[in-house]
Amino acid sequence: MAAALRALLRPAGAALPRARLPPPSCTAPARGCSAGSAFQYLLVQKTGAQKNVGLIQLNRPQALNALCEGLMAELRRALEAMESDPQVGAIVLTGSQKAFAAGADIKEMQNKTFQECYNGGFLGGWDKVSVVRKPIIAAVNGYALGGGCELAMMCDIIYAGEKAQFGQPEILLGTIPGAGGTQRLTRAVGKSLAMEMVLTGDRISAAEAKEAGLVSKVFPVDKLLDAAIACAEKIASNSKLVAAMAKESVNAAFETTLTEGNRTEKRLFYATFATDDRKEGMTAFVEKRKAKFTDS
């Protein structure tokens, strides 16, 4: 499987980078998740100066982090643990320097029938990433192709290493994206570029992805993870409750009409006035001091 994936992904005459993902500083196991034996395909820990950032690293290097059913089941479990941990205010999802995720596991999919896919709701569980209420940052180095690109787009913010590559190459395998690729990519980069990527299977670079609006920032490969964790720490320092409201409101812009989105924003804006953190934030501003948020 790994050899087949590498043959598919490697351009002619090119060699894969040998760099390894550096471990972030200040890490601790996430509550309910040991960093060792609890997972086969993930490394899960809490990081940041306040240990308020959940860090999930896809760890299936022999297959370039291909998203097998076991990995996705573990990812759902890890996200549920992060969601229920009151200390965690934001989550970073990453892979290795070679690959964020090279796609779904084609070997698992190869012999599936229509009946199996339809009756079993194949890939239905992948949406767990998009419904987590805490903000998720995808830190993408290397390949984010097919399901890997879809997984990154389920996150709220995408940071990319300068050598990252994004693509939806399912057309080359005789199928189409099945976990939101045609929908989220179109909303992120527009119809023309999305059509080109989906219909040709061509990839775009990190710089092209930033220009198109798919990623927010691009960093040197060895600086990416630290930058993503720093952003997550900044998010986690704010009110967790209000951050969840803000995330819901922004997502409404993708999923509803402008009129309905504005209604959602107003409803959530008014709801902040029922929170202690809104009162503390405004009082701290008036008193010219740093706010101490407590709502979770």
Tab-separated table of C-alpha atoms in Angstrom:
chain	number	residue	atom	x	y	z
A	1	MET	CA	0.000	0.000	0.000
A	2	ALA	CA	2.716	2.458	0.975
A	3	ALA	CA	4.728	1.704	-2.175
A	4	ALA	CA	1.661	2.209	-4.355
A	5	LEU	CA	0.848	5.536	-2.733
A	6	ARG	CA	4.408	6.782	-3.103
A	7	ALA	CA	4.472	5.777	-6.756
A	8	LEU	CA	1.247	7.709	-7.343
A	9	LEU	CA	2.361	10.823	-5.493
A	10	ARG	CA	6.030	11.184	-6.492
A	11	PRO	CA	6.637	13.364	-9.564
A	12	ALA	CA	9.084	11.991	-12.094
A	13	GLY	CA	12.660	12.392	-10.924
A	14	ALA	CA	11.639	13.834	-7.555
A	15	ALA	CA	12.517	12.437	-4.167
A	16	LEU	CA	10.412	12.715	-1.051
A	17	PRO	CA	11.850	14.961	1.709
A	18	ARG	CA	13.455	13.148	4.626
A	19	ALA	CA	12.766	15.745	7.294
A	20	ARG	CA	10.910	14.583	10.397
A	21	LEU	CA	8.254	16.468	12.320
A	22	PRO	CA	9.873	18.130	15.333
A	23	PRO	CA	8.024	17.529	18.610
A	24	PRO	CA	6.387	20.665	20.025
A	25	SER	CA	7.550	21.980	23.362
A	26	CYS	CA	5.578	21.725	26.611
A	27	THR	CA	3.455	18.685	25.877
A	28	ALA	CA	1.250	16.568	28.119
A	29	PRO	CA	-1.220	13.725	27.455
A	30	ALA	CA	-4.774	14.898	26.792
A	31	ARG	CA	-7.329	14.060	29.464
A	32	GLY	CA	-8.839	10.677	28.715
A	33	CYS	CA	-6.126	9.966	26.125
A	34	SER	CA	-2.695	8.632	26.919
A	35	ALA	CA	-0.065	9.691	24.435
A	36	GLY	CA	1.052	6.099	24.013
A	37	SER	CA	-0.997	2.923	23.932
A	38	ALA	CA	-4.451	4.509	23.583
A	39	PHE	CA	-4.018	5.024	19.841
A	40	GLN	CA	-2.445	3.076	17.031
A	41	TYR	CA	-2.614	5.760	14.350
A	42	LEU	CA	-2.467	9.026	16.334
A	43	LEU	CA	-0.249	10.895	18.764
A	44	VAL	CA	-2.461	12.908	21.126
A	45	GLN	CA	-1.298	15.386	23.739
A	46	LYS	CA	-1.895	18.794	25.276
A	47	THR	CA	0.600	21.541	24.579
A	48	GLY	CA	1.223	25.265	24.993
A	49	ALA	CA	2.383	27.211	28.014
A	50	GLN	CA	-0.997	26.711	29.728
A	51	LYS	CA	-1.550	23.195	28.356
A	52	ASN	CA	-4.751	24.525	26.807
A	53	VAL	CA	-4.128	23.393	23.215
A	54	GLY	CA	-5.001	19.889	22.091
A	55	LEU	CA	-2.499	18.511	19.582
A	56	ILE	CA	-3.479	15.575	17.370
A	57	GLN	CA	-0.858	14.191	14.998
A	58	LEU	CA	-1.784	11.650	12.334
A	59	ASN	CA	0.775	8.886	12.718
A	60	ARG	CA	0.612	6.321	9.936
A	61	PRO	CA	3.917	7.131	8.231
A	62	GLN	CA	4.275	3.902	6.270
A	63	ALA	CA	1.175	4.894	4.258
A	64	LEU	CA	1.761	8.673	4.202
A	65	ASN	CA	-1.063	9.011	6.751
A	66	ALA	CA	-3.668	7.493	4.437
A	67	LEU	CA	-6.992	7.787	6.212
A	68	CYS	CA	-8.032	4.216	6.950
A	69	GLU	CA	-11.187	3.430	8.902
A	70	GLY	CA	-9.184	2.719	12.047
A	71	LEU	CA	-7.439	6.082	11.913
A	72	MET	CA	-10.690	7.963	11.408
A	73	ALA	CA	-12.346	6.094	14.294
A	74	GLU	CA	-9.424	7.064	16.527
A	75	LEU	CA	-9.639	10.668	15.326
A	76	ARG	CA	-13.292	10.848	16.297
A	77	ARG	CA	-12.448	9.466	19.737
A	78	ALA	CA	-9.586	11.930	20.218
A	79	LEU	CA	-11.760	14.864	19.184
A	80	GLU	CA	-14.493	13.793	21.608
A	81	ALA	CA	-11.903	13.725	24.404
A	82	MET	CA	-10.655	17.203	23.473
A	83	GLU	CA	-14.212	18.497	23.231
A	84	SER	CA	-15.032	17.303	26.759
A	85	ASP	CA	-11.771	18.535	28.326
A	86	PRO	CA	-12.489	21.936	29.951
A	87	GLN	CA	-8.801	22.849	29.852
A	88	VAL	CA	-8.582	22.648	26.056
A	89	GLY	CA	-9.618	25.807	24.226
A	90	ALA	CA	-8.427	24.999	20.701
A	91	ILE	CA	-7.107	22.027	18.745
A	92	VAL	CA	-4.269	21.617	16.244
A	93	LEU	CA	-4.471	18.757	13.742
A	94	THR	CA	-1.280	17.877	11.874
A	95	GLY	CA	0.592	15.081	10.131
A	96	SER	CA	4.264	14.710	9.247
A	97	GLN	CA	6.558	16.846	7.126
A	98	LYS	CA	6.070	14.404	4.244
A	99	ALA	CA	2.300	14.244	4.384
A	100	PHE	CA	-0.585	15.756	6.292
A	101	ALA	CA	-2.634	12.934	4.760
A	102	ALA	CA	-2.166	11.481	1.285
A	103	GLY	CA	-5.854	10.602	0.973
A	104	ALA	CA	-8.299	7.889	1.942
A	105	ASP	CA	-7.026	4.320	2.107
A	106	ILE	CA	-7.594	3.118	-1.460
A	107	LYS	CA	-6.917	-0.501	-0.535
A	108	GLU	CA	-9.871	-0.415	1.892
A	109	MET	CA	-12.105	1.186	-0.743
A	110	GLN	CA	-11.077	-0.881	-3.748
A	111	ASN	CA	-13.631	-3.693	-3.492
A	112	LYS	CA	-16.558	-1.817	-1.963
A	113	THR	CA	-19.897	-1.991	-3.786
A	114	PHE	CA	-22.580	0.662	-4.186
A	115	GLN	CA	-24.810	-1.232	-1.771
A	116	GLU	CA	-22.073	-1.321	0.887
A	117	CYS	CA	-21.337	2.395	0.522
A	118	TYR	CA	-24.984	3.471	0.515
A	119	ASN	CA	-26.347	1.164	3.209
A	120	GLY	CA	-23.324	1.646	5.467
A	121	GLY	CA	-23.103	5.422	5.064
A	122	PHE	CA	-19.482	5.154	3.919
A	123	LEU	CA	-17.397	8.186	5.034
A	124	GLY	CA	-20.349	9.497	7.050
A	125	GLY	CA	-18.346	9.522	10.266
A	126	TRP	CA	-15.747	11.852	8.782
A	127	ASP	CA	-18.047	14.817	9.446
A	128	LYS	CA	-17.196	14.625	13.157
A	129	VAL	CA	-14.290	16.986	12.484
A	130	SER	CA	-16.586	19.679	11.109
A	131	VAL	CA	-19.054	19.589	14.022
A	132	VAL	CA	-16.582	19.914	16.895
A	133	ARG	CA	-17.455	23.153	18.677
A	134	LYS	CA	-13.899	24.058	19.652
A	135	PRO	CA	-11.797	25.763	16.957
A	136	ILE	CA	-9.515	23.425	14.988
A	137	ILE	CA	-6.385	24.510	13.118
A	138	ALA	CA	-5.003	22.239	10.402
A	139	ALA	CA	-1.202	22.481	10.197
A	140	VAL	CA	-0.459	21.069	6.761
A	141	ASN	CA	2.986	19.998	5.611
A	142	GLY	CA	3.553	17.897	2.515
A	143	TYR	CA	0.655	16.174	0.799
A	144	ALA	CA	-2.975	17.036	1.552
A	145	LEU	CA	-4.638	15.112	-1.238
A	146	GLY	CA	-8.095	13.643	-1.688
A	147	GLY	CA	-9.426	12.818	1.761
A	148	GLY	CA	-6.442	14.633	3.264
A	149	CYS	CA	-7.464	17.870	1.564
A	150	GLU	CA	-11.060	17.270	2.630
A	151	LEU	CA	-9.950	16.683	6.216
A	152	ALA	CA	-7.985	19.944	6.240
A	153	MET	CA	-10.989	21.830	4.848
A	154	MET	CA	-13.181	20.495	7.664
A	155	CYS	CA	-10.979	22.451	10.075
A	156	ASP	CA	-11.590	26.110	10.853
A	157	ILE	CA	-8.177	27.516	9.934
A	158	ILE	CA	-5.538	26.053	7.617
A	159	TYR	CA	-1.866	26.924	8.084
A	160	ALA	CA	0.459	25.462	5.459
A	161	GLY	CA	4.145	24.709	5.246
A	162	GLU	CA	5.773	26.224	2.178
A	163	LYS	CA	6.143	22.781	0.544
A	164	ALA	CA	2.546	21.696	1.110
A	165	GLN	CA	0.472	20.474	-1.833
A	166	PHE	CA	-3.319	20.393	-2.008
A	167	GLY	CA	-5.427	18.427	-4.453
A	168	GLN	CA	-8.520	16.344	-5.164
A	169	PRO	CA	-7.155	13.628	-7.481
A	170	GLU	CA	-10.107	11.230	-7.190
A	171	ILE	CA	-10.886	11.660	-10.917
A	172	LEU	CA	-7.634	9.817	-11.659
A	173	LEU	CA	-9.010	6.810	-9.760
A	174	GLY	CA	-12.342	6.804	-11.564
A	175	THR	CA	-14.359	8.414	-8.780
A	176	ILE	CA	-15.071	11.822	-7.238
A	177	PRO	CA	-14.535	13.354	-3.784
A	178	GLY	CA	-16.915	11.897	-1.221
A	179	ALA	CA	-16.197	13.762	2.031
A	180	GLY	CA	-17.045	17.324	1.057
A	181	GLY	CA	-14.307	18.015	-1.471
A	182	THR	CA	-16.537	19.341	-4.238
A	183	GLN	CA	-18.490	21.469	-1.757
A	184	ARG	CA	-15.917	22.965	0.613
A	185	LEU	CA	-13.276	23.474	-2.062
A	186	THR	CA	-15.725	25.393	-4.257
A	187	ARG	CA	-16.731	27.620	-1.364
A	188	ALA	CA	-13.079	28.249	-0.487
A	189	VAL	CA	-11.496	28.906	-3.888
A	190	GLY	CA	-14.418	29.534	-6.246
A	191	LYS	CA	-16.001	27.465	-9.003
A	192	SER	CA	-13.357	27.793	-11.715
A	193	LEU	CA	-10.325	26.652	-9.707
A	194	ALA	CA	-12.344	23.989	-7.902
A	195	MET	CA	-13.565	22.621	-11.234
A	196	GLU	CA	-10.026	22.566	-12.598
A	197	MET	CA	-8.671	20.718	-9.562
A	198	VAL	CA	-11.524	18.204	-9.401
A	199	LEU	CA	-11.712	17.530	-13.151
A	200	THR	CA	-7.958	17.251	-13.782
A	201	GLY	CA	-6.671	15.966	-10.453
A	202	ASP	CA	-3.990	18.675	-10.549
A	203	ARG	CA	-2.494	19.906	-7.279
A	204	ILE	CA	-1.828	23.441	-6.109
A	205	SER	CA	1.109	24.636	-4.021
A	206	ALA	CA	0.921	26.272	-0.620
A	207	ALA	CA	1.495	29.691	-2.212
A	208	GLU	CA	-1.290	29.079	-4.745
A	209	ALA	CA	-3.588	27.834	-1.978
A	210	LYS	CA	-2.996	31.017	0.011
A	211	GLU	CA	-3.622	33.204	-3.034
A	212	ALA	CA	-6.865	31.332	-3.698
A	213	GLY	CA	-8.048	31.670	-0.090
A	214	LEU	CA	-7.780	27.993	0.859
A	215	VAL	CA	-5.146	28.638	3.547
A	216	SER	CA	-4.665	31.695	5.709
A	217	LYS	CA	-0.866	31.675	6.193
A	218	VAL	CA	2.228	29.909	4.850
A	219	PHE	CA	5.324	29.187	6.950
A	220	PRO	CA	8.713	27.510	6.571
A	221	VAL	CA	8.305	23.772	7.056
A	222	ASP	CA	10.071	23.687	10.418
A	223	LYS	CA	8.146	26.703	11.762
A	224	LEU	CA	4.645	25.572	10.824
A	225	LEU	CA	3.695	23.582	13.913
A	226	ASP	CA	4.924	26.222	16.358
A	227	ALA	CA	2.950	28.875	14.446
A	228	ALA	CA	-0.230	26.783	14.549
A	229	ILE	CA	0.167	26.140	18.266
A	230	ALA	CA	0.772	29.865	18.896
A	231	CYS	CA	-2.449	30.702	17.059
A	232	ALA	CA	-4.321	28.034	19.025
A	233	GLU	CA	-2.942	29.428	22.293
A	234	LYS	CA	-4.205	32.881	21.360
A	235	ILE	CA	-7.653	31.460	20.620
A	236	ALA	CA	-7.662	29.398	23.816
A	237	SER	CA	-6.870	32.496	25.899
A	238	ASN	CA	-10.280	33.926	25.001
A	239	SER	CA	-13.654	32.809	26.299
A	240	LYS	CA	-14.232	29.207	25.218
A	241	LEU	CA	-17.974	29.739	25.213
A	242	VAL	CA	-17.833	32.871	23.084
A	243	ALA	CA	-15.268	31.282	20.746
A	244	ALA	CA	-17.762	28.487	20.072
A	245	MET	CA	-20.429	31.098	19.324
A	246	ALA	CA	-18.080	32.959	16.971
A	247	LYS	CA	-17.239	29.726	15.153
A	248	GLU	CA	-20.914	28.879	14.736
A	249	SER	CA	-21.630	32.331	13.353
A	250	VAL	CA	-18.813	32.265	10.788
A	251	ASN	CA	-19.798	28.759	9.665
A	252	ALA	CA	-23.338	30.018	9.087
A	253	ALA	CA	-21.927	32.199	6.295
A	254	PHE	CA	-20.976	29.016	4.412
A	255	GLU	CA	-24.129	27.071	5.111
A	256	THR	CA	-27.030	29.563	4.914
A	257	THR	CA	-28.245	32.598	2.998
A	258	LEU	CA	-27.008	36.068	3.916
A	259	THR	CA	-30.323	36.897	5.575
A	260	GLU	CA	-30.360	33.728	7.656
A	261	GLY	CA	-26.663	34.140	8.472
A	262	ASN	CA	-27.290	37.635	9.795
A	263	ARG	CA	-30.124	36.304	11.940
A	264	THR	CA	-27.771	33.679	13.357
A	265	GLU	CA	-25.134	36.311	14.077
A	266	LYS	CA	-27.631	38.575	15.874
A	267	ARG	CA	-28.985	35.683	17.937
A	268	LEU	CA	-25.501	34.660	19.047
A	269	PHE	CA	-24.420	38.254	19.592
A	270	TYR	CA	-27.375	38.819	21.923
A	271	ALA	CA	-26.600	35.515	23.645
A	272	THR	CA	-23.137	36.744	24.637
A	273	PHE	CA	-24.858	39.268	26.895
A	274	ALA	CA	-26.047	36.367	29.046
A	275	THR	CA	-22.456	35.288	29.765
A	276	ASP	CA	-20.108	36.266	32.551
A	277	ASP	CA	-17.268	36.462	30.027
A	278	ARG	CA	-18.980	39.217	28.026
A	279	LYS	CA	-19.390	41.240	31.222
A	280	GLU	CA	-15.789	40.573	32.256
A	281	GLY	CA	-14.423	41.434	28.811
A	282	MET	CA	-16.160	44.793	28.570
A	283	THR	CA	-15.429	45.661	32.201
A	284	ALA	CA	-11.747	44.844	31.701
A	285	PHE	CA	-11.658	47.054	28.602
A	286	VAL	CA	-13.175	50.000	30.473
A	287	GLU	CA	-10.820	49.457	33.417
A	288	LYS	CA	-7.824	49.095	31.059
A	289	ARG	CA	-6.770	45.646	32.298
A	290	LYS	CA	-6.521	42.170	30.838
A	291	ALA	CA	-9.761	40.175	30.927
A	292	LYS	CA	-9.944	37.002	33.006
A	293	PHE	CA	-12.418	34.751	31.248
A	294	THR	CA	-13.985	31.864	33.149
A	295	ASP	CA	-16.896	30.490	31.067
A	296	SER	CA	-16.245	27.090	29.477
